[in-house]
Coordinates of C-alpha atoms in Angstrom, one line a residue:
X26 CA 28.1 -65.2 13.7
X27 CA 24.6 -65.3 12.3
X28 CA 23.2 -62.0 11.1
X29 CA 19.5 -61.6 11.1
X30 CA 17.6 -58.7 9.7
X31 CA 14.4 -57.8 11.6
X32 CA 11.8 -55.4 10.1
X33 CA 8.2 -54.6 10.1
X34 CA 5.9 -51.6 9.6
X35 CA 5.3 -49.0 12.2
X36 CA 3.0 -50.4 14.9
X37 CA 3.5 -54.0 13.8
X38 CA 5.1 -55.1 17.1
X39 CA 8.7 -55.4 15.8
X40 CA 10.1 -54.0 19.0
X41 CA 8.3 -56.8 21.0
X42 CA 10.0 -59.4 18.8
X43 CA 13.4 -57.7 19.3
X44 CA 12.9 -57.6 23.0
X45 CA 12.0 -61.3 23.1
X46 CA 15.0 -62.2 21.0
X47 CA 17.2 -60.2 23.3
X48 CA 15.8 -62.0 26.3
X49 CA 16.6 -65.4 24.7
X50 CA 20.2 -64.3 24.1
X51 CA 20.4 -62.5 20.8
X52 CA 22.6 -59.4 20.4
X53 CA 20.1 -56.8 19.2
X54 CA 21.3 -53.8 17.3
X55 CA 18.5 -51.3 17.3
X56 CA 18.8 -48.9 14.4
X57 CA 16.2 -46.5 15.9
X58 CA 18.1 -46.4 19.2
X59 CA 21.3 -45.8 17.4
X60 CA 19.7 -43.1 15.3
X61 CA 18.8 -41.3 18.5
X62 CA 22.2 -41.7 19.9
X63 CA 24.1 -40.2 17.0
X64 CA 22.1 -36.9 17.3
X65 CA 22.1 -36.8 21.1
X66 CA 23.1 -33.4 22.8
X67 CA 26.7 -32.6 22.3
X68 CA 27.3 -34.9 19.3
X69 CA 28.6 -33.8 15.9
X70 CA 25.5 -35.4 14.4
X71 CA 23.2 -33.0 16.2
X72 CA 25.4 -30.0 15.3
X73 CA 25.2 -30.9 11.6
X74 CA 21.4 -31.4 11.8
X75 CA 21.1 -27.9 13.3
X76 CA 23.4 -26.4 10.7
X77 CA 21.2 -28.0 8.0
X78 CA 17.8 -27.2 9.4
X79 CA 18.3 -24.4 11.9
X80 CA 17.7 -24.4 15.6
X81 CA 14.0 -24.8 15.0
X82 CA 14.6 -28.5 15.4
X83 CA 15.9 -28.1 19.0
X84 CA 13.8 -28.4 22.1
X85 CA 14.0 -26.0 25.1
X86 CA 16.6 -28.3 26.7
X87 CA 18.8 -28.3 23.6
X88 CA 18.0 -31.8 22.6
X89 CA 16.6 -32.7 19.1
X90 CA 12.9 -32.1 18.8
X91 CA 12.1 -35.1 16.7
X92 CA 8.5 -34.1 16.0
X93 CA 9.7 -30.7 14.7
X94 CA 12.4 -32.3 12.5
X95 CA 9.9 -34.9 11.2
X96 CA 7.5 -32.1 10.2
X97 CA 10.2 -30.5 8.1
X98 CA 11.4 -33.6 6.3
X99 CA 8.2 -35.6 6.0
X100 CA 7.0 -35.4 2.4
X101 CA 10.0 -33.3 1.4
X102 CA 12.4 -35.7 -0.4
X103 CA 15.2 -33.2 -0.7
X104 CA 15.1 -32.5 3.0
X105 CA 14.9 -36.2 3.9
X106 CA 17.9 -37.0 1.8
X107 CA 19.9 -34.2 3.5
X108 CA 19.0 -35.6 6.9
X109 CA 19.9 -39.2 5.8
X110 CA 23.3 -38.0 4.5
X111 CA 24.0 -36.8 8.1
X112 CA 22.6 -39.7 10.1
X113 CA 22.9 -42.8 8.0
X114 CA 26.7 -43.0 7.8
X115 CA 26.9 -42.5 11.6
X116 CA 24.2 -45.2 12.2
X117 CA 26.1 -47.6 9.9
X118 CA 29.4 -47.0 11.7
X119 CA 27.9 -47.5 15.1
X120 CA 26.1 -50.6 14.0
X121 CA 29.3 -52.0 12.6
X122 CA 31.1 -51.3 15.9
X123 CA 28.5 -53.2 17.8
X124 CA 28.7 -56.1 15.4
X125 CA 32.4 -56.2 15.7
X126 CA 32.1 -56.4 19.5
X127 CA 29.6 -59.3 19.5
X128 CA 30.9 -62.8 20.4
X129 CA 31.9 -65.1 17.5
X130 CA 28.9 -67.4 18.2
X131 CA 26.3 -64.6 18.5
X132 CA 23.0 -64.4 16.8
X133 CA 23.0 -60.7 15.9
X134 CA 19.6 -59.2 15.2
X135 CA 19.6 -55.9 13.3
X136 CA 16.3 -54.2 14.1
X137 CA 16.0 -52.0 10.9
X138 CA 12.6 -50.3 10.3
X139 CA 13.5 -49.4 6.7
X140 CA 15.4 -52.6 5.8
X141 CA 13.2 -53.1 2.7
X142 CA 13.3 -49.5 1.6
X143 CA 17.1 -49.3 1.6
X144 CA 17.7 -52.7 0.1
X145 CA 19.5 -54.4 2.9
X146 CA 17.9 -57.8 2.8
X147 CA 20.7 -59.6 0.9
X148 CA 23.3 -58.6 3.5
X149 CA 21.7 -60.9 6.2
X150 CA 21.7 -64.7 6.6
X151 CA 17.9 -64.5 7.3
X152 CA 15.3 -61.8 7.2
X153 CA 12.4 -61.8 9.7
X154 CA 9.4 -59.7 9.0
X155 CA 6.7 -58.9 11.5
X156 CA 3.3 -58.4 9.7
X157 CA 0.2 -57.0 11.3
X158 CA -3.1 -55.9 9.8
X159 CA -3.3 -52.2 9.2
X160 CA -6.4 -51.6 11.5
X161 CA -4.5 -53.2 14.3
X162 CA -1.5 -51.1 13.7
X163 CA -3.6 -47.9 13.6
X164 CA -5.2 -48.8 16.9
X165 CA -1.8 -49.6 18.6
X166 CA -0.3 -46.3 17.4
X167 CA -3.2 -44.4 18.8
X168 CA -3.3 -46.3 22.1
X169 CA 0.4 -46.7 22.8
X170 CA 1.9 -43.6 21.2
X171 CA -1.0 -41.2 21.3
X172 CA -0.7 -40.7 17.6
X173 CA -3.4 -38.9 15.7
X174 CA -5.1 -41.5 13.4
X175 CA -4.5 -39.4 10.3
X176 CA -0.8 -39.0 11.2
X177 CA -0.6 -42.7 11.9
X178 CA -2.1 -43.5 8.5
X179 CA 0.4 -41.2 6.7
X180 CA 3.3 -42.9 8.5
X181 CA 2.1 -46.3 7.5
X182 CA 1.6 -45.2 3.9
X183 CA 5.1 -43.7 3.7
X184 CA 6.7 -47.1 4.4
X185 CA 6.9 -50.2 2.2
X186 CA 3.6 -52.1 2.0
X187 CA 3.1 -55.6 3.3
X188 CA 3.7 -57.2 -0.1
X189 CA 7.1 -55.6 -0.5
X190 CA 8.1 -56.7 3.0
X191 CA 6.8 -60.2 2.5
X192 CA 8.9 -60.6 -0.7
X193 CA 12.1 -60.3 1.3
X194 CA 10.9 -62.4 4.3
X195 CA 12.5 -65.7 5.0
X196 CA 10.3 -65.8 8.1
X197 CA 7.0 -64.0 8.3
X198 CA 5.7 -63.5 11.9
X199 CA 2.0 -62.6 12.0
X200 CA 1.2 -60.5 15.0
X201 CA -2.6 -60.1 15.0
X202 CA -3.0 -62.3 18.2
X203 CA -1.8 -62.0 21.8
X204 CA 1.6 -61.1 23.1
X205 CA 1.8 -64.7 24.3
X206 CA 1.2 -66.0 20.8
X207 CA 3.9 -63.8 19.5
X208 CA 6.4 -64.9 22.1
X209 CA 5.6 -68.5 21.4
X210 CA 6.4 -68.0 17.7
X211 CA 9.6 -66.2 18.5
X212 CA 10.7 -68.9 20.9
X213 CA 10.1 -71.6 18.2
X214 CA 12.1 -69.6 15.7
X215 CA 15.0 -69.2 18.1
X216 CA 15.1 -72.9 19.1
X217 CA 14.4 -74.6 15.8
X218 CA 16.0 -72.3 13.3
X219 CA 18.3 -69.5 14.6
X220 CA 20.4 -71.4 17.0
X221 CA 21.1 -74.4 14.7
X222 CA 21.6 -71.9 11.8
X223 CA 24.3 -70.0 13.7
X224 CA 26.0 -73.3 14.6
X225 CA 26.0 -74.4 11.0
X226 CA 27.4 -71.2 9.7
X227 CA 30.2 -71.2 12.4
X228 CA 31.1 -74.8 11.8
X229 CA 30.5 -74.6 8.0
X230 CA 28.0 -77.4 8.1
X231 CA 25.4 -77.8 5.3
X232 CA 22.0 -79.1 6.0
X233 CA 21.5 -82.4 4.2
X234 CA 19.4 -82.0 1.1
X235 CA 18.0 -84.5 -1.4
X236 CA 19.0 -83.5 -4.9
X237 CA 16.6 -82.7 -7.7
X238 CA 16.3 -85.6 -10.1
X239 CA 16.1 -83.2 -13.0
X240 CA 19.6 -82.0 -12.9
X241 CA 21.4 -83.8 -10.1
X242 CA 21.5 -87.6 -10.1
X243 CA 24.3 -87.2 -7.6
X244 CA 26.0 -89.4 -5.1
X245 CA 24.0 -87.9 -2.2
X246 CA 22.3 -90.8 -0.6
X247 CA 18.8 -91.1 0.9
X248 CA 15.3 -91.8 -0.1
X249 CA 13.7 -89.5 -2.7
X250 CA 10.5 -87.9 -1.6
X251 CA 8.4 -85.7 -3.9
X252 CA 6.6 -82.5 -2.7
X253 CA 3.7 -81.1 -4.7
X254 CA 4.6 -77.9 -6.6
X255 CA 5.1 -74.9 -4.3
X256 CA 4.2 -71.6 -5.9
X257 CA 6.6 -69.9 -3.5
X258 CA 9.7 -71.7 -4.8
X259 CA 10.6 -68.9 -7.3
X260 CA 10.4 -66.3 -4.6
X261 CA 12.5 -68.4 -2.3
X262 CA 15.1 -68.7 -5.0
X263 CA 15.1 -65.0 -5.6
X264 CA 16.0 -64.3 -2.0
X265 CA 18.7 -66.9 -2.0
X266 CA 20.1 -65.6 -5.3
X267 CA 20.3 -62.0 -4.0
X268 CA 22.3 -63.3 -1.0
X269 CA 24.6 -65.3 -3.3
X270 CA 25.1 -62.3 -5.6
X271 CA 26.0 -60.2 -2.6
X272 CA 28.5 -62.8 -1.3
X273 CA 30.1 -63.6 -4.7
X274 CA 30.5 -60.1 -5.8
X275 CA 31.3 -59.2 -9.4
X276 CA 28.9 -60.1 -12.2
X277 CA 28.7 -63.9 -11.7
X278 CA 25.6 -65.4 -13.2
X279 CA 23.1 -67.1 -10.9
X280 CA 20.2 -69.3 -12.2
X281 CA 17.4 -71.3 -10.7
X282 CA 17.7 -74.8 -12.0
X283 CA 16.4 -78.3 -11.1
X284 CA 12.8 -79.4 -10.7
X285 CA 11.7 -76.5 -8.5
X286 CA 12.6 -74.2 -11.4
X287 CA 9.9 -75.8 -13.6
X288 CA 6.4 -74.7 -12.8
X289 CA 4.0 -77.5 -12.0
X290 CA 6.6 -80.2 -11.2
X291 CA 6.5 -82.2 -8.0
X292 CA 10.1 -82.3 -6.6
X293 CA 12.2 -82.8 -3.5
X294 CA 11.8 -79.6 -1.5
X295 CA 15.2 -78.4 -2.4
X296 CA 16.1 -75.2 -4.2
X297 CA 18.8 -76.0 -6.8
X298 CA 20.9 -73.0 -7.8
X299 CA 23.6 -72.7 -10.4
X300 CA 26.4 -70.2 -9.9
X301 CA 28.4 -69.7 -13.1
X302 CA 32.2 -69.5 -12.6
X303 CA 34.9 -68.8 -15.1
X304 CA 36.9 -71.8 -13.9
X305 CA 37.1 -74.4 -11.1
X306 CA 40.1 -72.6 -9.8
X307 CA 37.9 -69.5 -9.2
X308 CA 35.4 -71.8 -7.4
X309 CA 38.2 -73.1 -5.2
X310 CA 39.6 -69.6 -4.3
X311 CA 38.3 -66.9 -1.9
X312 CA 34.8 -67.4 -3.4
X313 CA 34.3 -70.6 -1.5
X314 CA 35.0 -68.8 1.8
X315 CA 32.7 -65.9 0.9
X316 CA 29.9 -68.3 0.1
X317 CA 30.4 -70.3 3.4
X318 CA 30.3 -67.1 5.4
X319 CA 27.0 -66.1 3.7
X320 CA 25.5 -69.5 4.7
X321 CA 26.4 -71.7 1.8
X322 CA 29.3 -73.9 2.9
X323 CA 31.1 -76.2 0.5
X324 CA 30.2 -79.9 0.6
X325 CA 33.3 -82.1 1.0
X326 CA 34.4 -84.5 -1.6
X327 CA 34.5 -84.7 -5.3
X328 CA 31.3 -83.8 -7.2
X329 CA 30.3 -84.6 -10.8
X330 CA 27.2 -84.6 -12.8
X331 CA 26.4 -87.8 -14.7
X332 CA 26.8 -87.1 -18.4
X333 CA 24.1 -87.9 -20.9
X334 CA 24.7 -89.7 -24.1
X335 CA 26.8 -89.5 -26.2
X336 CA 29.1 -87.7 -23.8
X337 CA 30.4 -90.1 -21.2
X338 CA 33.1 -87.8 -19.7
X339 CA 32.2 -86.9 -16.1
X340 CA 31.1 -83.3 -15.7
X341 CA 33.1 -82.0 -12.8
X342 CA 31.7 -79.2 -10.6
X343 CA 31.8 -77.8 -7.1
X344 CA 28.9 -78.3 -4.8
X345 CA 27.8 -76.1 -1.8
X346 CA 24.8 -76.6 0.5
X347 CA 22.8 -74.4 2.7
X348 CA 23.3 -73.9 6.5
X349 CA 19.7 -72.8 7.1
X350 CA 17.8 -75.7 8.6
X351 CA 14.6 -74.2 7.4
X352 CA 15.5 -74.1 3.7
X353 CA 17.5 -76.9 2.0
X354 CA 19.7 -75.7 -0.8
X355 CA 22.1 -77.2 -3.3
X356 CA 24.4 -74.6 -5.0
X357 CA 26.1 -76.0 -8.0
X358 CA 29.3 -74.1 -9.2
X359 CA 29.7 -75.0 -12.9
X360 CA 32.1 -73.5 -15.4
X361 CA 30.6 -71.2 -18.0
X362 CA 30.0 -73.0 -21.3
X363 CA 30.7 -76.5 -19.9
X364 CA 28.5 -79.5 -20.8
X365 CA 27.0 -79.7 -17.3
X366 CA 26.3 -76.0 -17.2
X367 CA 24.5 -76.1 -20.5
X368 CA 22.6 -79.2 -19.6
X369 CA 21.2 -77.6 -16.4
X370 CA 19.8 -74.6 -18.4
X371 CA 18.7 -76.5 -21.4
X372 CA 16.7 -79.1 -19.6
X373 CA 15.0 -76.5 -17.4
X374 CA 14.0 -74.4 -20.4
X375 CA 12.9 -77.3 -22.5
X376 CA 10.6 -78.7 -19.8
X377 CA 9.2 -75.2 -19.1
X378 CA 8.3 -74.9 -22.8
X379 CA 7.0 -78.5 -23.4
X380 CA 3.9 -79.5 -21.4
X381 CA 4.0 -83.0 -22.7
X382 CA 7.6 -83.5 -21.8
X383 CA 6.8 -82.1 -18.3
X384 CA 4.0 -84.6 -17.8
X385 CA 6.2 -87.5 -19.1
X386 CA 9.0 -86.5 -16.8
X387 CA 6.8 -86.3 -13.8
X388 CA 5.5 -89.7 -14.4
X389 CA 9.0 -91.1 -14.7
X390 CA 9.9 -89.6 -11.4
X391 CA 6.8 -91.0 -9.7
X392 CA 7.5 -94.4 -11.1
X393 CA 11.1 -94.4 -10.0
X394 CA 10.1 -93.3 -6.5
X395 CA 7.3 -95.9 -6.3
X396 CA 9.5 -98.7 -7.5
X397 CA 12.6 -98.1 -5.4
X398 CA 12.4 -95.0 -3.1
X399 CA 15.9 -95.5 -1.7
X400 CA 17.6 -95.6 -5.1
X401 CA 15.4 -93.4 -7.2
X402 CA 18.2 -90.9 -7.8
X403 CA 20.4 -93.7 -9.2
X404 CA 17.5 -94.5 -11.5
X405 CA 18.1 -91.3 -13.3
X406 CA 21.5 -92.5 -14.3
X407 CA 20.2 -95.6 -16.1
X408 CA 16.7 -94.9 -17.2
X409 CA 16.8 -94.4 -21.0
X410 CA 14.1 -91.7 -20.8
X411 CA 16.6 -89.1 -19.6
X412 CA 19.0 -89.7 -22.6
X413 CA 16.0 -89.5 -24.9
X414 CA 14.8 -86.3 -23.3
X415 CA 18.3 -84.8 -23.7
X416 CA 18.2 -85.5 -27.4
X417 CA 14.7 -84.0 -27.7
X418 CA 15.9 -80.9 -25.8
X419 CA 18.8 -80.5 -28.2
X420 CA 16.5 -80.8 -31.2
X421 CA 14.2 -78.2 -29.6
X422 CA 17.2 -75.9 -29.0
X423 CA 18.2 -76.2 -32.6
X424 CA 14.7 -75.5 -33.9
X425 CA 14.0 -72.5 -31.6
X426 CA 17.5 -70.9 -31.7
X427 CA 17.7 -71.4 -27.9
X428 CA 20.8 -70.0 -26.2
X429 CA 21.8 -70.5 -22.6

């Protein structure tokens, strides 16, 4: 199933997005609702809260007075952590039970207000953030919840700011317009990205991606198209890398490689990532399944990097792709210390450090695409510039003491 994290600041309209997704067919797991359920009258959770904070947090009918509890813990980190120790394990257990009960082909949306604050982003296939201007949020909280403006401001300030939420967002839904505008955006997301993403994860199908000519003159076919440099490529890589780290476990090294890892280079709009493995046997084991379940299925066939002179022994690797139709990815699993592994890191770092080399490389790429768009990738195998650049990079490494 596809696991989607949904978050947004208080008053952003996150609940409206969750409701629309539920209407479209998503299984919505609402953390706020679960948090209320685990401290409902008669539950062990409520009993523990009362034991920790006294019956001052109970209303006349014996239910939890959330306002009274909020007044006790807001601004008191010790009290807040005491409350979280009671409620969070119960919320996680209930959410896990709901997830286990969902159909195998479900799009499961976890509505988590504090997703950013508690570091949950890497656990989802996709993170959707609802972002709304603070004045609009203040007005909504006053109008819809009757909240005092000063209290609303304090609540907003206590959460992650827009920049922190945007940093984890694979999808940023701006909700400063009408409800119809918001529904249209959600409908597009559901149709164009979430449904095909779920199918791809379930079927272990990778979205076709054009490889980067910097590292990967591979046997993937198709025309090479260059996209102008995108300043968000590093942030996109960081989100993907966090997901890969979470899926891979352990301390396996993850690096951004390829043309999108070199600032200022036009490139195919593909994020190339290198995952360092101790052996190809490790890449062929349970790791391959974990990566596929996280949205990075293995591409069938035998994959090799074309060696540079003087080494003419094929550089064997494993190659995974991305299941997300909105973000093409190539994930190269290379053995630590191997020639292909070193080459990917050396060429990236040399071109980052050498403006003249970057400019020359970009011109070579443009010339190859202009001369023969359908075979530009093959041109990287035969164009002598690449062998010459490899030698220049090795000289640079020796002079600077570079280490991978």
